[in-house]
Amino acid sequence: MEPDRQAYDRGQTIFSPDGRLYQVEYAREAVSRGSPSVGVRTAEGPVLAARRPLRSPLIEPESVAKIHEIDDHAAVAAAGHAADARRLVEVGREAATGHRIRYDEPIGTDALARAVADHVQEHTQTGGSRPYGTALLVAGTDGGLFEVDPGGTVAGWRAGAIGADAGEVRSVLAEGLEDEPGTLDRGIELALGALAREDSLEPEEVAVATPDAGEPATFSRLSSAEIDRFTPAS
């Protein structure tokens, strides 16, 4: 049976006898080893926050991209393989641009998440490719917050987390999220508190993006000084 197990293990297009796709499960494991990202939906729009993996004090923090702009009104936070995330960001940008050209309006967050998820899902059933080893939290100024996982599944969240210790991070979010936060400031506090848990956070270790107050609203990133106001103390 060993050669059979290896076949199920190596081919993402082959189901195991118990209905599993091992390569997709390995891709999810890659996500669980990435630094965590968090999304919190508020009455003023969704907040995205992510820990940046700074492997050396010589690294320029801003060069470690964990949050990416898709369009003026949409952004994503990633966990897992950074190169895979970069490719999915391009897929999302192509979908957003195509929607604007075709319909002369911004793509909805739900439609954007599903367009990226459709591309991800194709790589779970196509020979000669592999699943993406990354997950995304897709947020929009329309209030949407969705997760796209390596299997191509889409789920909407009031508050979600991907990456290392995602279950524990979600538990912290659940404890502090009795109702939808009314302000972005409260959403930022919840997101950073969940990322920190029992640790301290330095502003340069975190990236945060929120909708601004413009018309139409667009996503903007907080500066280190702005993040410092919300960073939990040790």
PDB file of N, CA, C and O in Angstrom, residues 41-89:
ATOM      1  N   ARG A  41     -14.432  43.495  11.473  1.00  0.00           N
ATOM      2  CA  ARG A  41     -15.449  44.321  10.834  1.00  0.00           C
ATOM      3  C   ARG A  41     -16.033  45.294  11.853  1.00  0.00           C
ATOM      4  O   ARG A  41     -16.381  44.897  12.966  1.00  0.00           O
ATOM      5  N   THR A  42     -16.127  46.574  11.498  1.00  0.00           N
ATOM      6  CA  THR A  42     -16.729  47.576  12.371  1.00  0.00           C
ATOM      7  C   THR A  42     -17.835  48.307  11.611  1.00  0.00           C
ATOM      8  O   THR A  42     -17.991  48.143  10.401  1.00  0.00           O
ATOM      9  N   ALA A  43     -18.588  49.131  12.334  1.00  0.00           N
ATOM     10  CA  ALA A  43     -19.651  49.900  11.700  1.00  0.00           C
ATOM     11  C   ALA A  43     -19.097  50.910  10.717  1.00  0.00           C
ATOM     12  O   ALA A  43     -19.810  51.371   9.821  1.00  0.00           O
ATOM     13  N   GLU A  44     -17.828  51.267  10.852  1.00  0.00           N
ATOM     14  CA  GLU A  44     -17.194  52.241   9.956  1.00  0.00           C
ATOM     15  C   GLU A  44     -16.376  51.570   8.864  1.00  0.00           C
ATOM     16  O   GLU A  44     -15.750  52.251   8.062  1.00  0.00           O
ATOM     17  N   GLY A  45     -16.388  50.229   8.825  1.00  0.00           N
ATOM     18  CA  GLY A  45     -15.618  49.505   7.823  1.00  0.00           C
ATOM     19  C   GLY A  45     -14.681  48.511   8.479  1.00  0.00           C
ATOM     20  O   GLY A  45     -14.484  48.529   9.701  1.00  0.00           O
ATOM     21  N   PRO A  46     -14.070  47.619   7.686  1.00  0.00           N
ATOM     22  CA  PRO A  46     -13.203  46.586   8.256  1.00  0.00           C
ATOM     23  C   PRO A  46     -11.777  47.076   8.510  1.00  0.00           C
ATOM     24  O   PRO A  46     -11.262  47.942   7.801  1.00  0.00           O
ATOM     25  N   VAL A  47     -11.169  46.501   9.529  1.00  0.00           N
ATOM     26  CA  VAL A  47      -9.766  46.761   9.882  1.00  0.00           C
ATOM     27  C   VAL A  47      -8.950  45.521   9.534  1.00  0.00           C
ATOM     28  O   VAL A  47      -9.355  44.400   9.835  1.00  0.00           O
ATOM     29  N   LEU A  48      -7.807  45.717   8.901  1.00  0.00           N
ATOM     30  CA  LEU A  48      -6.843  44.641   8.662  1.00  0.00           C
ATOM     31  C   LEU A  48      -5.577  44.928   9.447  1.00  0.00           C
ATOM     32  O   LEU A  48      -5.083  46.068   9.448  1.00  0.00           O
ATOM     33  N   ALA A  49      -5.046  43.917  10.114  1.00  0.00           N
ATOM     34  CA  ALA A  49      -3.792  44.058  10.856  1.00  0.00           C
ATOM     35  C   ALA A  49      -2.983  42.776  10.694  1.00  0.00           C
ATOM     36  O   ALA A  49      -3.552  41.686  10.624  1.00  0.00           O
ATOM     37  N   ALA A  50      -1.675  42.906  10.640  1.00  0.00           N
ATOM     38  CA  ALA A  50      -0.804  41.741  10.432  1.00  0.00           C
ATOM     39  C   ALA A  50       0.529  41.957  11.115  1.00  0.00           C
ATOM     40  O   ALA A  50       1.053  43.079  11.143  1.00  0.00           O
ATOM     41  N   ARG A  51       1.062  40.862  11.655  1.00  0.00           N
ATOM     42  CA  ARG A  51       2.424  40.900  12.211  1.00  0.00           C
ATOM     43  C   ARG A  51       3.415  40.703  11.082  1.00  0.00           C
ATOM     44  O   ARG A  51       3.238  39.833  10.232  1.00  0.00           O
ATOM     45  N   ARG A  52       4.448  41.513  11.087  1.00  0.00           N
ATOM     46  CA  ARG A  52       5.482  41.397  10.058  1.00  0.00           C
ATOM     47  C   ARG A  52       6.630  40.544  10.575  1.00  0.00           C
ATOM     48  O   ARG A  52       7.173  40.825  11.645  1.00  0.00           O
ATOM     49  N   PRO A  53       7.039  39.500   9.829  1.00  0.00           N
ATOM     50  CA  PRO A  53       8.159  38.668  10.280  1.00  0.00           C
ATOM     51  C   PRO A  53       9.492  39.345   9.976  1.00  0.00           C
ATOM     52  O   PRO A  53      10.025  39.241   8.877  1.00  0.00           O
ATOM     53  N   LEU A  54      10.046  40.053  10.945  1.00  0.00           N
ATOM     54  CA  LEU A  54      11.328  40.743  10.764  1.00  0.00           C
ATOM     55  C   LEU A  54      12.442  39.818  11.241  1.00  0.00           C
ATOM     56  O   LEU A  54      12.703  39.694  12.433  1.00  0.00           O
ATOM     57  N   ARG A  55      13.076  39.139  10.290  1.00  0.00           N
ATOM     58  CA  ARG A  55      14.078  38.125  10.635  1.00  0.00           C
ATOM     59  C   ARG A  55      15.391  38.731  11.110  1.00  0.00           C
ATOM     60  O   ARG A  55      16.230  38.042  11.682  1.00  0.00           O
ATOM     61  N   SER A  56      15.584  40.007  10.867  1.00  0.00           N
ATOM     62  CA  SER A  56      16.844  40.650  11.235  1.00  0.00           C
ATOM     63  C   SER A  56      16.585  42.126  11.498  1.00  0.00           C
ATOM     64  O   SER A  56      15.711  42.730  10.861  1.00  0.00           O
ATOM     65  N   PRO A  57      17.328  42.733  12.430  1.00  0.00           N
ATOM     66  CA  PRO A  57      17.182  44.178  12.652  1.00  0.00           C
ATOM     67  C   PRO A  57      17.651  44.999  11.458  1.00  0.00           C
ATOM     68  O   PRO A  57      17.411  46.206  11.401  1.00  0.00           O
ATOM     69  N   LEU A  58      18.317  44.351  10.498  1.00  0.00           N
ATOM     70  CA  LEU A  58      18.796  45.050   9.311  1.00  0.00           C
ATOM     71  C   LEU A  58      17.719  45.175   8.228  1.00  0.00           C
ATOM     72  O   LEU A  58      17.891  45.920   7.269  1.00  0.00           O
ATOM     73  N   ILE A  59      16.626  44.439   8.390  1.00  0.00           N
ATOM     74  CA  ILE A  59      15.558  44.479   7.394  1.00  0.00           C
ATOM     75  C   ILE A  59      14.775  45.781   7.521  1.00  0.00           C
ATOM     76  O   ILE A  59      14.462  46.232   8.632  1.00  0.00           O
ATOM     77  N   GLU A  60      14.446  46.376   6.387  1.00  0.00           N
ATOM     78  CA  GLU A  60      13.580  47.545   6.365  1.00  0.00           C
ATOM     79  C   GLU A  60      12.135  47.074   6.556  1.00  0.00           C
ATOM     80  O   GLU A  60      11.596  46.356   5.707  1.00  0.00           O
ATOM     81  N   PRO A  61      11.482  47.443   7.653  1.00  0.00           N
ATOM     82  CA  PRO A  61      10.144  46.895   7.941  1.00  0.00           C
ATOM     83  C   PRO A  61       9.134  47.116   6.822  1.00  0.00           C
ATOM     84  O   PRO A  61       8.320  46.239   6.533  1.00  0.00           O
ATOM     85  N   GLU A  62       9.152  48.277   6.180  1.00  0.00           N
ATOM     86  CA  GLU A  62       8.157  48.567   5.153  1.00  0.00           C
ATOM     87  C   GLU A  62       8.305  47.682   3.927  1.00  0.00           C
ATOM     88  O   GLU A  62       7.387  47.590   3.109  1.00  0.00           O
ATOM     89  N   SER A  63       9.470  47.022   3.781  1.00  0.00           N
ATOM     90  CA  SER A  63       9.670  46.139   2.630  1.00  0.00           C
ATOM     91  C   SER A  63       9.021  44.771   2.828  1.00  0.00           C
ATOM     92  O   SER A  63       8.916  43.992   1.875  1.00  0.00           O
ATOM     93  N   VAL A  64       8.579  44.472   4.059  1.00  0.00           N
ATOM     94  CA  VAL A  64       7.919  43.197   4.348  1.00  0.00           C
ATOM     95  C   VAL A  64       6.418  43.424   4.207  1.00  0.00           C
ATOM     96  O   VAL A  64       5.759  43.960   5.109  1.00  0.00           O
ATOM     97  N   ALA A  65       5.882  43.040   3.050  1.00  0.00           N
ATOM     98  CA  ALA A  65       4.481  43.350   2.725  1.00  0.00           C
ATOM     99  C   ALA A  65       3.556  42.238   3.219  1.00  0.00           C
ATOM    100  O   ALA A  65       3.658  41.103   2.764  1.00  0.00           O
ATOM    101  N   LYS A  66       2.677  42.585   4.150  1.00  0.00           N
ATOM    102  CA  LYS A  66       1.662  41.645   4.627  1.00  0.00           C
ATOM    103  C   LYS A  66       0.255  42.093   4.246  1.00  0.00           C
ATOM    104  O   LYS A  66      -0.672  41.301   4.215  1.00  0.00           O
ATOM    105  N   ILE A  67       0.088  43.399   3.985  1.00  0.00           N
ATOM    106  CA  ILE A  67      -1.191  43.945   3.568  1.00  0.00           C
ATOM    107  C   ILE A  67      -0.999  44.582   2.198  1.00  0.00           C
ATOM    108  O   ILE A  67      -0.062  45.353   1.987  1.00  0.00           O
ATOM    109  N   HIS A  68      -1.880  44.237   1.257  1.00  0.00           N
ATOM    110  CA  HIS A  68      -1.744  44.686  -0.127  1.00  0.00           C
ATOM    111  C   HIS A  68      -3.016  45.380  -0.584  1.00  0.00           C
ATOM    112  O   HIS A  68      -4.129  44.915  -0.290  1.00  0.00           O
ATOM    113  N   GLU A  69      -2.860  46.469  -1.302  1.00  0.00           N
ATOM    114  CA  GLU A  69      -4.010  47.144  -1.899  1.00  0.00           C
ATOM    115  C   GLU A  69      -4.393  46.422  -3.177  1.00  0.00           C
ATOM    116  O   GLU A  69      -3.554  46.150  -4.027  1.00  0.00           O
ATOM    117  N   ILE A  70      -5.677  46.103  -3.319  1.00  0.00           N
ATOM    118  CA  ILE A  70      -6.185  45.481  -4.533  1.00  0.00           C
ATOM    119  C   ILE A  70      -6.762  46.537  -5.469  1.00  0.00           C
ATOM    120  O   ILE A  70      -6.514  46.552  -6.669  1.00  0.00           O
ATOM    121  N   ASP A  71      -7.570  47.423  -4.923  1.00  0.00           N
ATOM    122  CA  ASP A  71      -8.147  48.555  -5.636  1.00  0.00           C
ATOM    123  C   ASP A  71      -8.280  49.666  -4.601  1.00  0.00           C
ATOM    124  O   ASP A  71      -7.968  49.460  -3.424  1.00  0.00           O
ATOM    125  N   ASP A  72      -8.765  50.830  -5.024  1.00  0.00           N
ATOM    126  CA  ASP A  72      -8.904  51.919  -4.061  1.00  0.00           C
ATOM    127  C   ASP A  72      -9.755  51.509  -2.868  1.00  0.00           C
ATOM    128  O   ASP A  72      -9.525  51.953  -1.746  1.00  0.00           O
ATOM    129  N   HIS A  73     -10.737  50.655  -3.105  1.00  0.00           N
ATOM    130  CA  HIS A  73     -11.729  50.335  -2.083  1.00  0.00           C
ATOM    131  C   HIS A  73     -11.520  48.974  -1.444  1.00  0.00           C
ATOM    132  O   HIS A  73     -12.337  48.558  -0.616  1.00  0.00           O
ATOM    133  N   ALA A  74     -10.456  48.252  -1.786  1.00  0.00           N
ATOM    134  CA  ALA A  74     -10.279  46.886  -1.292  1.00  0.00           C
ATOM    135  C   ALA A  74      -8.815  46.598  -0.989  1.00  0.00           C
ATOM    136  O   ALA A  74      -7.919  47.101  -1.674  1.00  0.00           O
ATOM    137  N   ALA A  75      -8.587  45.776   0.035  1.00  0.00           N
ATOM    138  CA  ALA A  75      -7.230  45.379   0.414  1.00  0.00           C
ATOM    139  C   ALA A  75      -7.276  43.951   0.952  1.00  0.00           C
ATOM    140  O   ALA A  75      -8.347  43.449   1.320  1.00  0.00           O
ATOM    141  N   VAL A  76      -6.123  43.310   0.994  1.00  0.00           N
ATOM    142  CA  VAL A  76      -6.033  41.960   1.542  1.00  0.00           C
ATOM    143  C   VAL A  76      -4.873  41.880   2.519  1.00  0.00           C
ATOM    144  O   VAL A  76      -3.869  42.586   2.386  1.00  0.00           O
ATOM    145  N   ALA A  77      -5.030  41.007   3.513  1.00  0.00           N
ATOM    146  CA  ALA A  77      -3.939  40.632   4.410  1.00  0.00           C
ATOM    147  C   ALA A  77      -3.658  39.159   4.170  1.00  0.00           C
ATOM    148  O   ALA A  77      -4.582  38.365   3.977  1.00  0.00           O
ATOM    149  N   ALA A  78      -2.384  38.787   4.172  1.00  0.00           N
ATOM    150  CA  ALA A  78      -1.986  37.433   3.794  1.00  0.00           C
ATOM    151  C   ALA A  78      -1.276  36.732   4.939  1.00  0.00           C
ATOM    152  O   ALA A  78      -0.714  37.358   5.843  1.00  0.00           O
ATOM    153  N   ALA A  79      -1.296  35.398   4.873  1.00  0.00           N
ATOM    154  CA  ALA A  79      -0.489  34.556   5.763  1.00  0.00           C
ATOM    155  C   ALA A  79      -0.065  33.334   4.967  1.00  0.00           C
ATOM    156  O   ALA A  79      -0.851  32.778   4.200  1.00  0.00           O
ATOM    157  N   GLY A  80       1.185  32.925   5.136  1.00  0.00           N
ATOM    158  CA  GLY A  80       1.713  31.792   4.383  1.00  0.00           C
ATOM    159  C   GLY A  80       2.872  32.226   3.512  1.00  0.00           C
ATOM    160  O   GLY A  80       3.626  33.140   3.864  1.00  0.00           O
ATOM    161  N   HIS A  81       3.029  31.559   2.359  1.00  0.00           N
ATOM    162  CA  HIS A  81       4.137  31.876   1.458  1.00  0.00           C
ATOM    163  C   HIS A  81       3.932  33.243   0.822  1.00  0.00           C
ATOM    164  O   HIS A  81       2.929  33.476   0.128  1.00  0.00           O
ATOM    165  N   ALA A  82       4.886  34.149   1.028  1.00  0.00           N
ATOM    166  CA  ALA A  82       4.738  35.520   0.547  1.00  0.00           C
ATOM    167  C   ALA A  82       4.668  35.581  -0.974  1.00  0.00           C
ATOM    168  O   ALA A  82       3.912  36.384  -1.537  1.00  0.00           O
ATOM    169  N   ALA A  83       5.439  34.739  -1.655  1.00  0.00           N
ATOM    170  CA  ALA A  83       5.429  34.770  -3.118  1.00  0.00           C
ATOM    171  C   ALA A  83       4.081  34.309  -3.671  1.00  0.00           C
ATOM    172  O   ALA A  83       3.579  34.867  -4.659  1.00  0.00           O
ATOM    173  N   ASP A  84       3.472  33.304  -3.043  1.00  0.00           N
ATOM    174  CA  ASP A  84       2.151  32.859  -3.460  1.00  0.00           C
ATOM    175  C   ASP A  84       1.126  33.966  -3.235  1.00  0.00           C
ATOM    176  O   ASP A  84       0.231  34.184  -4.057  1.00  0.00           O
ATOM    177  N   ALA A  85       1.242  34.653  -2.106  1.00  0.00           N
ATOM    178  CA  ALA A  85       0.322  35.756  -1.820  1.00  0.00           C
ATOM    179  C   ALA A  85       0.455  36.850  -2.867  1.00  0.00           C
ATOM    180  O   ALA A  85      -0.550  37.419  -3.313  1.00  0.00           O
ATOM    181  N   ARG A  86       1.681  37.138  -3.263  1.00  0.00           N
ATOM    182  CA  ARG A  86       1.904  38.185  -4.272  1.00  0.00           C
ATOM    183  C   ARG A  86       1.207  37.842  -5.580  1.00  0.00           C
ATOM    184  O   ARG A  86       0.612  38.698  -6.232  1.00  0.00           O
ATOM    185  N   ARG A  87       1.234  36.562  -5.964  1.00  0.00           N
ATOM    186  CA  ARG A  87       0.558  36.142  -7.196  1.00  0.00           C
ATOM    187  C   ARG A  87      -0.955  36.287  -7.063  1.00  0.00           C
ATOM    188  O   ARG A  87      -1.616  36.739  -8.005  1.00  0.00           O
ATOM    189  N   LEU A  88      -1.514  35.920  -5.914  1.00  0.00           N
ATOM    190  CA  LEU A  88      -2.950  36.054  -5.724  1.00  0.00           C
ATOM    191  C   LEU A  88      -3.380  37.518  -5.675  1.00  0.00           C
ATOM    192  O   LEU A  88      -4.497  37.856  -6.081  1.00  0.00           O
ATOM    193  N   VAL A  89      -2.518  38.377  -5.174  1.00  0.00           N
ATOM    194  CA  VAL A  89      -2.809  39.815  -5.211  1.00  0.00           C
ATOM    195  C   VAL A  89      -2.957  40.282  -6.657  1.00  0.00           C
ATOM    196  O   VAL A  89      -3.878  41.047  -6.984  1.00  0.00           O
TER     197      VAL A  89
END
